[in-house]
Amino acid sequence: MSLSVYVHIPYCIQRCRYCDFTTFEQSKIMPPQDYVSLVLQEIRQRQSLVLERQIRSLYFGGGTPSLIPAELIVSIVEELAKCGFEFDSNCETTLEINPATLNPQKIEFYLKAGFNRFSVGAQTFNDRLLKACGREHSAQDTRETLGLLNQMELNYSFDLLFALPGQSLEDLREDLRETLDFGPKHLSAYCLTVPESHPMALGRAPEGEQIEMFELIEEELKGQQLDKYELSNFAQRGRESLHNLSYWTDQSFWGLGLSAHSYLREPGWGVRFWNPKGFSEYQDQVQVRAKQPHTELLDGVGPYALLPSAQKEILKAHEALTDFCHTRLRLKDGLSEDAVRIKWGRPAADSLSLRLKSLRKSGWVESFDNDRWRLTRQGQILSNQVFLALTYLASDLERLEPTVV
Ligand code: SF4
């Protein structure tokens, strides 16, 4: 089994108005070199707790990782190698970038260190909308960054944000036209999500129009062989994000840095753990615990003794099954009843089958390839309701207990 690693770099030039990621204006917090040195300590401190040693994808997200010195980012890759992690020969290594934060020298440096994918937080080519979002870059910055990536023949993904305040279908069509002219091989399309009370909720397209927007995106991208392989992600064949796929296909991932989440498939039904969102708490946890010997930390209760109980969750069978159904149904490849039978036993697979058949009557899911199920168009629009119907309680599996493996 191989591992995916996520590293959170919580620095931005300024905060966008809609952002709810853990990220801060660079000038207001701990200098990046101090933060990175904590991440290096975290790797050393917890590395022996992660059983999988072979890394299949490495993703630097944030925040704006391209904002801090490239040497700091690369020192994290080097620390993983020093601690005995090995990288697959085709390990997907991605850096999230914002327009106007890279130059050819920096890119060369990343390429030498093994980076082979960039994810560009472009959002829109409309300067009026960029300003409304509080984005720091201009459309021209995006054009120059994409031009540079194309000139160097690099693999990149484009982040598109839609249903912005005052954005019309025509504005979106214009964004898509310009985006596709650059020819990204991967694109993530996100509908702006803010609470109704948020100032950016004013002037957004109503729900019906948001659906039309999504349909327009799908249609335009299909014409460029950008196939929808997940609810919000499109790619040319073979350019799907290995890293993101690991989140949706029950693979272990290790999250490093502020607020980063981890999931390990083993032991038992799997375990989730996460880091705090505040610098001082993160620093305390990394520094104080680094002084404790591992043997003491591991004593009797497994690796998760490292973490306060509010930062970990040892999954039960019904929680693991719920996660499995929700994540698989996001994918075009869908959910396999057989995979559920192998991991949770026949009674659980039969119970799932009954629920799916009932959802099929509502027109929200459809079956294909004998044992597989996927969301219909209607089901994609109402995915939250489908997921609710496929949320298992402990009592649901208790009834099946004697044969649950
Ligand atoms: S650039 Fe991205 S991470 Fe930074 S504030 Fe804007 S939305 Fe948030």
CSV table of C-alpha atoms and ligand atoms in Angstrom, one decimal:
chain,number,residue,atom,x,y,z
A,1,MET,CA,0.0,0.0,0.0
A,2,SER,CA,1.3,3.5,-0.8
A,3,LEU,CA,0.8,6.8,0.9
A,4,SER,CA,-0.2,10.3,-0.1
A,5,VAL,CA,1.2,13.2,1.8
A,6,TYR,CA,-0.4,16.7,2.1
A,7,VAL,CA,1.6,19.7,3.4
A,8,HIS,CA,-0.3,22.8,4.5
A,9,ILE,CA,1.5,26.1,3.9
A,10,PRO,CA,-0.8,28.8,5.5
A,11,TYR,CA,0.5,32.0,3.9
A,12,CYS,CA,-1.2,34.3,1.5
A,13,ILE,CA,-0.5,37.8,0.3
A,14,GLN,CA,-4.0,38.8,1.5
A,15,ARG,CA,-7.2,37.0,2.6
A,16,CYS,CA,-9.8,36.6,-0.1
A,17,ARG,CA,-13.3,37.6,1.0
A,18,TYR,CA,-14.8,34.1,0.7
A,19,CYS,CA,-11.9,32.0,2.0
A,20,ASP,CA,-12.4,29.6,4.9
A,21,PHE,CA,-9.1,27.8,4.7
A,22,THR,CA,-6.6,28.1,7.5
A,23,THR,CA,-4.4,30.8,6.1
A,24,PHE,CA,-3.0,34.1,7.1
A,25,GLU,CA,-1.4,37.2,5.7
A,26,GLN,CA,2.3,36.5,5.6
A,27,SER,CA,3.4,39.7,7.4
A,28,LYS,CA,1.2,39.0,10.4
A,29,ILE,CA,2.3,35.6,11.6
A,30,MET,CA,5.3,33.4,12.3
A,31,PRO,CA,8.0,33.7,9.6
A,32,PRO,CA,7.8,30.9,7.1
A,33,GLN,CA,11.3,29.5,8.0
A,34,ASP,CA,10.1,29.0,11.6
A,35,TYR,CA,6.9,27.4,10.5
A,36,VAL,CA,8.7,25.0,8.1
A,37,SER,CA,11.1,24.1,10.9
A,38,LEU,CA,8.0,23.0,12.9
A,39,VAL,CA,6.8,20.9,9.9
A,40,LEU,CA,10.3,19.2,9.7
A,41,GLN,CA,10.0,18.4,13.4
A,42,GLU,CA,6.5,17.0,12.9
A,43,ILE,CA,7.9,14.7,10.2
A,44,ARG,CA,10.7,13.5,12.4
A,45,GLN,CA,8.4,13.1,15.4
A,46,ARG,CA,5.6,11.1,13.7
A,47,GLN,CA,7.3,9.4,10.8
A,48,SER,CA,7.6,6.1,12.6
A,49,LEU,CA,3.9,6.0,13.2
A,50,VAL,CA,3.0,5.9,9.5
A,51,LEU,CA,3.3,2.3,8.3
A,52,GLU,CA,3.2,2.9,4.6
A,53,ARG,CA,6.7,4.2,3.5
A,54,GLN,CA,6.1,4.5,-0.3
A,55,ILE,CA,4.8,7.9,-1.4
A,56,ARG,CA,2.6,7.9,-4.5
A,57,SER,CA,1.6,11.6,-4.3
A,58,LEU,CA,2.8,14.7,-2.5
A,59,TYR,CA,0.7,17.9,-2.5
A,60,PHE,CA,1.7,21.3,-1.1
A,61,GLY,CA,-1.5,23.3,-0.6
A,62,GLY,CA,-2.6,26.2,1.5
A,63,GLY,CA,-2.6,29.1,1.5
A,64,THR,CA,-0.2,29.9,-1.3
A,65,PRO,CA,2.8,27.6,-1.1
A,66,SER,CA,4.5,29.4,-4.1
A,67,LEU,CA,4.7,32.5,-1.9
A,68,ILE,CA,7.4,31.3,0.5
A,69,PRO,CA,11.0,30.6,-0.6
A,70,ALA,CA,11.2,27.5,-2.8
A,71,GLU,CA,14.2,26.2,-0.7
A,72,LEU,CA,11.9,25.9,2.3
A,73,ILE,CA,9.3,23.8,0.4
A,74,VAL,CA,12.1,21.6,-1.0
A,75,SER,CA,13.5,21.1,2.5
A,76,ILE,CA,10.3,19.3,3.4
A,77,VAL,CA,10.6,16.9,0.5
A,78,GLU,CA,14.2,16.2,1.6
A,79,GLU,CA,13.2,15.6,5.2
A,80,LEU,CA,10.7,13.0,4.1
A,81,ALA,CA,13.4,11.2,2.1
A,82,LYS,CA,15.9,11.5,5.1
A,83,CYS,CA,13.3,9.8,7.3
A,84,GLY,CA,13.2,6.8,5.0
A,85,PHE,CA,10.1,7.5,2.9
A,86,GLU,CA,10.6,6.5,-0.8
A,87,PHE,CA,8.9,8.2,-3.7
A,88,ASP,CA,7.3,6.2,-6.5
A,89,SER,CA,9.1,6.8,-9.8
A,90,ASN,CA,6.0,8.5,-11.1
A,91,CYS,CA,5.1,10.2,-7.8
A,92,GLU,CA,2.7,13.0,-8.5
A,93,THR,CA,4.2,16.1,-6.8
A,94,THR,CA,2.0,19.2,-6.9
A,95,LEU,CA,2.5,22.7,-5.8
A,96,GLU,CA,-0.5,25.1,-5.5
A,97,ILE,CA,0.4,28.4,-6.9
A,98,ASN,CA,-1.3,31.8,-7.3
A,99,PRO,CA,-0.7,33.9,-10.4
A,100,ALA,CA,2.3,36.3,-10.2
A,101,THR,CA,4.1,34.2,-7.5
A,102,LEU,CA,6.4,32.2,-9.8
A,103,ASN,CA,9.2,33.0,-12.2
A,104,PRO,CA,11.2,30.7,-14.5
A,105,GLN,CA,14.1,30.3,-12.0
A,106,LYS,CA,11.8,29.3,-9.2
A,107,ILE,CA,10.0,26.8,-11.5
A,108,GLU,CA,13.4,25.3,-12.6
A,109,PHE,CA,14.3,24.8,-8.9
A,110,TYR,CA,11.0,23.0,-8.2
A,111,LEU,CA,11.4,20.8,-11.3
A,112,LYS,CA,14.9,19.8,-10.2
A,113,ALA,CA,13.4,18.8,-6.8
A,114,GLY,CA,10.9,16.5,-8.5
A,115,PHE,CA,7.8,18.7,-8.8
A,116,ASN,CA,5.8,17.7,-11.8
A,117,ARG,CA,2.4,19.4,-11.4
A,118,PHE,CA,1.1,22.9,-10.6
A,119,SER,CA,-2.3,23.8,-9.5
A,120,VAL,CA,-3.2,27.4,-10.4
A,121,GLY,CA,-5.6,29.4,-8.2
A,122,ALA,CA,-6.8,31.4,-11.2
A,123,GLN,CA,-10.6,31.5,-10.4
A,124,THR,CA,-11.7,33.9,-13.2
A,125,PHE,CA,-10.3,36.1,-15.9
A,126,ASN,CA,-12.8,38.8,-15.1
A,127,ASP,CA,-11.0,41.7,-13.2
A,128,ARG,CA,-14.2,43.0,-11.8
A,129,LEU,CA,-15.0,39.6,-10.3
A,130,LEU,CA,-11.5,39.1,-9.0
A,131,LYS,CA,-11.8,42.4,-7.2
A,132,ALA,CA,-15.2,41.4,-5.8
A,133,CYS,CA,-13.6,38.2,-4.4
A,134,GLY,CA,-10.7,40.2,-2.8
A,135,ARG,CA,-8.2,38.3,-4.9
A,136,GLU,CA,-4.8,39.9,-5.0
A,137,HIS,CA,-3.9,39.0,-8.6
A,138,SER,CA,-5.2,40.4,-11.9
A,139,ALA,CA,-6.4,38.5,-15.0
A,140,GLN,CA,-3.2,39.7,-16.8
A,141,ASP,CA,-1.2,38.0,-14.0
A,142,THR,CA,-3.0,34.7,-14.7
A,143,ARG,CA,-2.4,35.0,-18.4
A,144,GLU,CA,1.3,35.5,-17.8
A,145,THR,CA,1.6,32.6,-15.4
A,146,LEU,CA,-0.3,30.2,-17.7
A,147,GLY,CA,1.7,31.5,-20.6
A,148,LEU,CA,4.9,30.6,-18.7
A,149,LEU,CA,3.7,27.2,-17.7
A,150,ASN,CA,2.7,26.5,-21.3
A,151,GLN,CA,6.0,27.8,-22.7
A,152,MET,CA,7.8,25.4,-20.3
A,153,GLU,CA,5.4,22.6,-21.3
A,154,LEU,CA,4.4,21.9,-17.8
A,155,ASN,CA,1.5,19.9,-16.4
A,156,TYR,CA,-1.0,22.1,-14.5
A,157,SER,CA,-4.5,22.2,-13.2
A,158,PHE,CA,-6.8,25.3,-13.4
A,159,ASP,CA,-9.1,26.3,-10.5
A,160,LEU,CA,-12.3,27.9,-11.7
A,161,LEU,CA,-14.7,29.6,-9.3
A,162,PHE,CA,-18.2,30.3,-10.5
A,163,ALA,CA,-21.6,31.7,-9.3
A,164,LEU,CA,-19.7,34.8,-8.1
A,165,PRO,CA,-21.8,37.9,-7.2
A,166,GLY,CA,-22.9,39.6,-10.4
A,167,GLN,CA,-21.5,36.9,-12.7
A,168,SER,CA,-23.8,36.1,-15.6
A,169,LEU,CA,-23.9,33.0,-17.7
A,170,GLU,CA,-22.2,35.0,-20.4
A,171,ASP,CA,-19.4,36.0,-18.1
A,172,LEU,CA,-18.8,32.4,-17.3
A,173,ARG,CA,-18.9,31.4,-21.0
A,174,GLU,CA,-16.2,34.1,-21.6
A,175,ASP,CA,-14.1,32.6,-18.7
A,176,LEU,CA,-14.3,29.1,-20.1
A,177,ARG,CA,-13.4,30.3,-23.6
A,178,GLU,CA,-10.2,32.0,-22.3
A,179,THR,CA,-9.4,29.1,-20.0
A,180,LEU,CA,-9.7,26.5,-22.7
A,181,ASP,CA,-7.5,28.6,-25.0
A,182,PHE,CA,-4.7,27.9,-22.6
A,183,GLY,CA,-5.4,24.2,-22.8
A,184,PRO,CA,-5.2,22.9,-19.2
A,185,LYS,CA,-5.3,19.2,-19.0
A,186,HIS,CA,-7.1,19.3,-15.6
A,187,LEU,CA,-9.6,21.7,-14.2
A,188,SER,CA,-11.4,21.9,-10.8
A,189,ALA,CA,-14.7,23.9,-10.9
A,190,TYR,CA,-16.1,25.1,-7.6
A,191,CYS,CA,-19.4,26.9,-7.0
A,192,LEU,CA,-18.9,29.8,-4.6
A,193,THR,CA,-20.1,28.6,-1.2
A,194,VAL,CA,-20.7,31.2,1.5
A,195,PRO,CA,-23.5,31.4,4.1
A,196,GLU,CA,-26.6,33.5,3.2
A,197,SER,CA,-25.5,36.2,5.7
A,198,HIS,CA,-22.1,36.6,3.9
A,199,PRO,CA,-21.8,39.9,1.9
A,200,MET,CA,-20.7,37.8,-1.1
A,201,ALA,CA,-24.1,35.9,-1.1
A,202,LEU,CA,-25.7,39.1,-2.4
A,203,GLY,CA,-26.1,39.2,-6.2
A,204,ARG,CA,-25.2,35.5,-6.7
A,205,ALA,CA,-27.0,33.6,-9.4
A,206,PRO,CA,-30.0,31.8,-8.0
A,207,GLU,CA,-29.9,28.0,-7.6
A,208,GLY,CA,-31.5,27.2,-10.9
A,209,GLU,CA,-28.9,29.4,-12.7
A,210,GLN,CA,-26.1,27.8,-10.8
A,211,ILE,CA,-27.2,24.4,-12.1
A,212,GLU,CA,-27.2,25.9,-15.7
A,213,MET,CA,-23.7,27.3,-15.0
A,214,PHE,CA,-22.5,23.8,-14.0
A,215,GLU,CA,-24.1,22.3,-17.1
A,216,LEU,CA,-22.4,24.9,-19.3
A,217,ILE,CA,-19.0,24.0,-17.7
A,218,GLU,CA,-19.5,20.3,-18.3
A,219,GLU,CA,-20.6,20.9,-21.9
A,220,GLU,CA,-17.7,23.2,-22.8
A,221,LEU,CA,-15.1,21.0,-21.1
A,222,LYS,CA,-16.4,17.9,-22.7
A,223,GLY,CA,-15.7,19.5,-26.1
A,224,GLN,CA,-12.0,19.6,-25.0
A,225,GLN,CA,-11.9,16.0,-23.9
A,226,LEU,CA,-11.9,17.2,-20.2
A,227,ASP,CA,-13.9,14.4,-18.8
A,228,LYS,CA,-15.8,14.8,-15.4
A,229,TYR,CA,-14.2,12.1,-13.2
A,230,GLU,CA,-15.4,13.5,-9.9
A,231,LEU,CA,-18.2,15.9,-8.9
A,232,SER,CA,-16.0,19.0,-9.3
A,233,ASN,CA,-13.0,17.7,-11.2
A,234,PHE,CA,-12.3,17.3,-15.0
A,235,ALA,CA,-9.3,15.9,-16.7
A,236,GLN,CA,-8.1,14.5,-20.0
A,237,ARG,CA,-7.6,10.8,-19.8
A,238,GLY,CA,-4.5,10.0,-17.7
A,239,ARG,CA,-4.3,13.5,-16.2
A,240,GLU,CA,-6.7,12.8,-13.2
A,241,SER,CA,-5.2,13.9,-10.0
A,242,LEU,CA,-3.6,10.9,-8.2
A,243,HIS,CA,-3.5,12.9,-5.0
A,244,ASN,CA,-7.2,13.8,-5.0
A,245,LEU,CA,-8.1,10.3,-6.0
A,246,SER,CA,-6.4,9.0,-2.9
A,247,TYR,CA,-9.0,10.9,-0.8
A,248,TRP,CA,-11.9,9.3,-2.7
A,249,THR,CA,-10.6,5.7,-3.0
A,250,ASP,CA,-9.9,4.8,0.6
A,251,GLN,CA,-6.1,5.3,0.5
A,252,SER,CA,-4.0,6.4,3.4
A,253,PHE,CA,-2.9,10.1,3.5
A,254,TRP,CA,-0.8,11.9,6.0
A,255,GLY,CA,-1.4,15.6,6.5
A,256,LEU,CA,1.4,17.8,7.8
A,257,GLY,CA,1.3,21.3,9.2
A,258,LEU,CA,-1.4,23.6,10.6
A,259,SER,CA,-5.0,22.2,10.4
A,260,ALA,CA,-3.9,19.3,8.1
A,261,HIS,CA,-6.0,16.1,8.3
A,262,SER,CA,-4.8,12.5,8.0
A,263,TYR,CA,-6.4,9.2,7.4
A,264,LEU,CA,-4.8,5.8,7.8
A,265,ARG,CA,-6.6,2.7,6.5
A,266,GLU,CA,-5.2,0.6,9.3
A,267,PRO,CA,-5.5,-0.6,12.0
A,268,GLY,CA,-9.1,-1.8,12.2
A,269,TRP,CA,-11.6,0.3,10.3
A,270,GLY,CA,-9.1,3.1,10.0
A,271,VAL,CA,-8.2,6.2,11.9
A,272,ARG,CA,-8.5,10.0,11.3
A,273,PHE,CA,-6.4,12.6,13.1
A,274,TRP,CA,-5.8,16.3,12.5
A,275,ASN,CA,-3.6,19.2,13.6
A,276,PRO,CA,-4.9,22.3,15.4
A,277,LYS,CA,-5.6,25.5,13.4
A,278,GLY,CA,-3.7,27.9,15.7
A,279,PHE,CA,0.1,28.4,15.5
A,280,SER,CA,0.8,28.3,19.2
A,281,GLU,CA,-1.2,25.1,19.8
A,282,TYR,CA,0.5,23.5,16.8
A,283,GLN,CA,3.9,24.6,18.0
A,284,ASP,CA,3.2,23.3,21.5
A,285,GLN,CA,2.1,20.0,20.3
A,286,VAL,CA,5.1,19.5,18.0
A,287,GLN,CA,7.7,20.8,20.4
A,288,VAL,CA,6.4,19.3,23.7
A,289,ARG,CA,5.7,15.9,22.2
A,290,ALA,CA,9.0,15.8,20.4
A,291,LYS,CA,10.7,15.5,23.8
A,292,GLN,CA,8.7,12.3,24.7
A,293,PRO,CA,10.2,9.0,23.7
A,294,HIS,CA,8.2,7.2,21.1
A,295,THR,CA,8.1,4.0,23.1
A,296,GLU,CA,6.2,5.9,25.8
A,297,LEU,CA,3.9,7.4,23.3
A,298,LEU,CA,3.2,4.1,21.6
A,299,ASP,CA,2.7,2.2,24.8
A,300,GLY,CA,-0.3,0.0,24.6
A,301,VAL,CA,-2.7,2.3,22.8
A,302,GLY,CA,-1.1,2.7,19.4
A,303,PRO,CA,0.3,5.7,17.6
A,304,TYR,CA,-2.7,7.9,18.2
A,305,ALA,CA,-1.7,8.4,21.8
A,306,LEU,CA,0.4,11.2,20.4
A,307,LEU,CA,-2.7,13.3,19.9
A,308,PRO,CA,-5.3,14.9,22.2
A,309,SER,CA,-8.5,13.0,22.1
A,310,ALA,CA,-10.3,16.0,20.4
A,311,GLN,CA,-7.9,15.6,17.4
A,312,LYS,CA,-8.5,11.9,16.5
A,313,GLU,CA,-11.2,9.6,15.7
A,314,ILE,CA,-10.8,5.8,15.6
A,315,LEU,CA,-13.4,4.8,13.0
A,316,LYS,CA,-16.1,2.2,13.7
A,317,ALA,CA,-17.5,-0.1,11.0
A,318,HIS,CA,-20.5,2.1,10.2
A,319,GLU,CA,-18.4,5.3,10.0
A,320,ALA,CA,-15.9,3.7,7.6
A,321,LEU,CA,-18.8,2.3,5.5
A,322,THR,CA,-20.4,5.8,5.3
A,323,ASP,CA,-17.2,7.4,4.3
A,324,PHE,CA,-16.6,4.7,1.7
A,325,CYS,CA,-20.1,5.2,0.1
A,326,HIS,CA,-19.9,9.0,0.1
A,327,THR,CA,-16.4,9.3,-1.4
A,328,ARG,CA,-16.9,6.6,-4.0
A,329,LEU,CA,-20.1,8.0,-5.2
A,330,ARG,CA,-18.4,11.3,-6.0
A,331,LEU,CA,-16.5,9.5,-8.7
A,332,LYS,CA,-17.5,8.7,-12.2
A,333,ASP,CA,-16.4,5.1,-11.5
A,334,GLY,CA,-18.9,4.9,-8.7
A,335,LEU,CA,-19.4,2.6,-5.9
A,336,SER,CA,-18.9,-1.2,-6.2
A,337,GLU,CA,-21.2,-3.5,-4.1
A,338,ASP,CA,-18.6,-6.1,-4.4
A,339,ALA,CA,-15.9,-3.9,-2.7
A,340,VAL,CA,-18.4,-3.3,0.2
A,341,ARG,CA,-19.0,-7.1,0.5
A,342,ILE,CA,-15.3,-7.8,0.6
A,343,LYS,CA,-14.6,-5.2,3.3
A,344,TRP,CA,-17.8,-5.2,5.4
A,345,GLY,CA,-19.4,-8.6,4.6
A,346,ARG,CA,-22.4,-9.8,2.7
A,347,PRO,CA,-25.2,-8.5,5.0
A,348,ALA,CA,-23.8,-4.9,4.8
A,349,ALA,CA,-23.5,-5.2,1.0
A,350,ASP,CA,-27.1,-6.4,0.8
A,351,SER,CA,-28.4,-3.6,3.1
A,352,LEU,CA,-26.5,-1.1,0.9
A,353,SER,CA,-28.0,-2.6,-2.2
A,354,LEU,CA,-31.5,-2.1,-0.8
A,355,ARG,CA,-30.8,1.5,0.0
A,356,LEU,CA,-29.4,2.1,-3.5
A,357,LYS,CA,-32.4,0.5,-5.2
A,358,SER,CA,-34.7,2.8,-3.3
A,359,LEU,CA,-32.6,5.8,-4.4
A,360,ARG,CA,-32.8,4.5,-7.9
A,361,LYS,CA,-36.6,4.8,-7.7
A,362,SER,CA,-36.2,8.5,-7.0
A,363,GLY,CA,-33.9,8.8,-10.1
A,364,TRP,CA,-30.9,9.8,-8.0
A,365,VAL,CA,-28.6,6.8,-8.7
A,366,GLU,CA,-28.2,4.3,-11.5
A,367,SER,CA,-26.4,0.9,-11.7
A,368,PHE,CA,-23.9,-0.1,-14.3
A,369,ASP,CA,-21.3,-2.8,-14.9
A,370,ASN,CA,-23.2,-5.4,-12.9
A,371,ASP,CA,-22.3,-4.4,-9.3
A,372,ARG,CA,-21.5,-0.6,-9.6
A,373,TRP,CA,-23.6,2.4,-8.8
A,374,ARG,CA,-23.2,6.1,-9.7
A,375,LEU,CA,-25.1,9.4,-9.2
A,376,THR,CA,-27.4,10.4,-12.0
A,377,ARG,CA,-27.5,14.1,-13.1
A,378,GLN,CA,-30.3,14.6,-10.7
A,379,GLY,CA,-28.4,12.8,-8.0
A,380,GLN,CA,-25.4,15.0,-8.6
A,381,ILE,CA,-27.5,18.1,-8.0
A,382,LEU,CA,-29.0,16.6,-4.9
A,383,SER,CA,-25.8,14.8,-3.8
A,384,ASN,CA,-26.2,15.9,-0.1
A,385,GLN,CA,-29.6,14.1,0.1
A,386,VAL,CA,-28.1,11.0,-1.5
A,387,PHE,CA,-25.3,11.0,1.0
A,388,LEU,CA,-27.7,11.5,3.9
A,389,ALA,CA,-29.6,8.4,2.8
A,390,LEU,CA,-26.3,6.5,2.7
A,391,THR,CA,-25.2,7.5,6.2
A,392,TYR,CA,-24.9,4.5,8.5
A,393,LEU,CA,-25.6,4.5,12.2
A,394,ALA,CA,-23.9,2.1,14.6
A,395,SER,CA,-27.3,0.4,15.1
A,396,ASP,CA,-27.6,-0.3,11.3
A,397,LEU,CA,-24.5,-2.5,11.4
A,398,GLU,CA,-25.2,-4.0,14.8
A,399,ARG,CA,-28.2,-5.7,13.4
A,400,LEU,CA,-25.8,-7.3,10.9
A,401,GLU,CA,-23.0,-7.9,13.4
A,402,PRO,CA,-22.5,-11.7,13.4
A,403,THR,CA,-21.4,-11.7,9.8
A,404,VAL,CA,-19.7,-8.3,9.6
A,405,VAL,CA,-15.9,-8.9,9.1
B,1,SF4,S1,-5.5,32.7,-2.1
B,1,SF4,FE1,-6.7,30.9,-1.7
B,1,SF4,S2,-6.0,30.2,0.4
B,1,SF4,FE2,-5.3,32.4,0.1
B,1,SF4,S3,-6.9,33.6,1.0
B,1,SF4,FE3,-7.4,33.4,-1.2
B,1,SF4,S4,-8.8,31.6,-1.3
B,1,SF4,FE4,-7.8,31.6,0.7
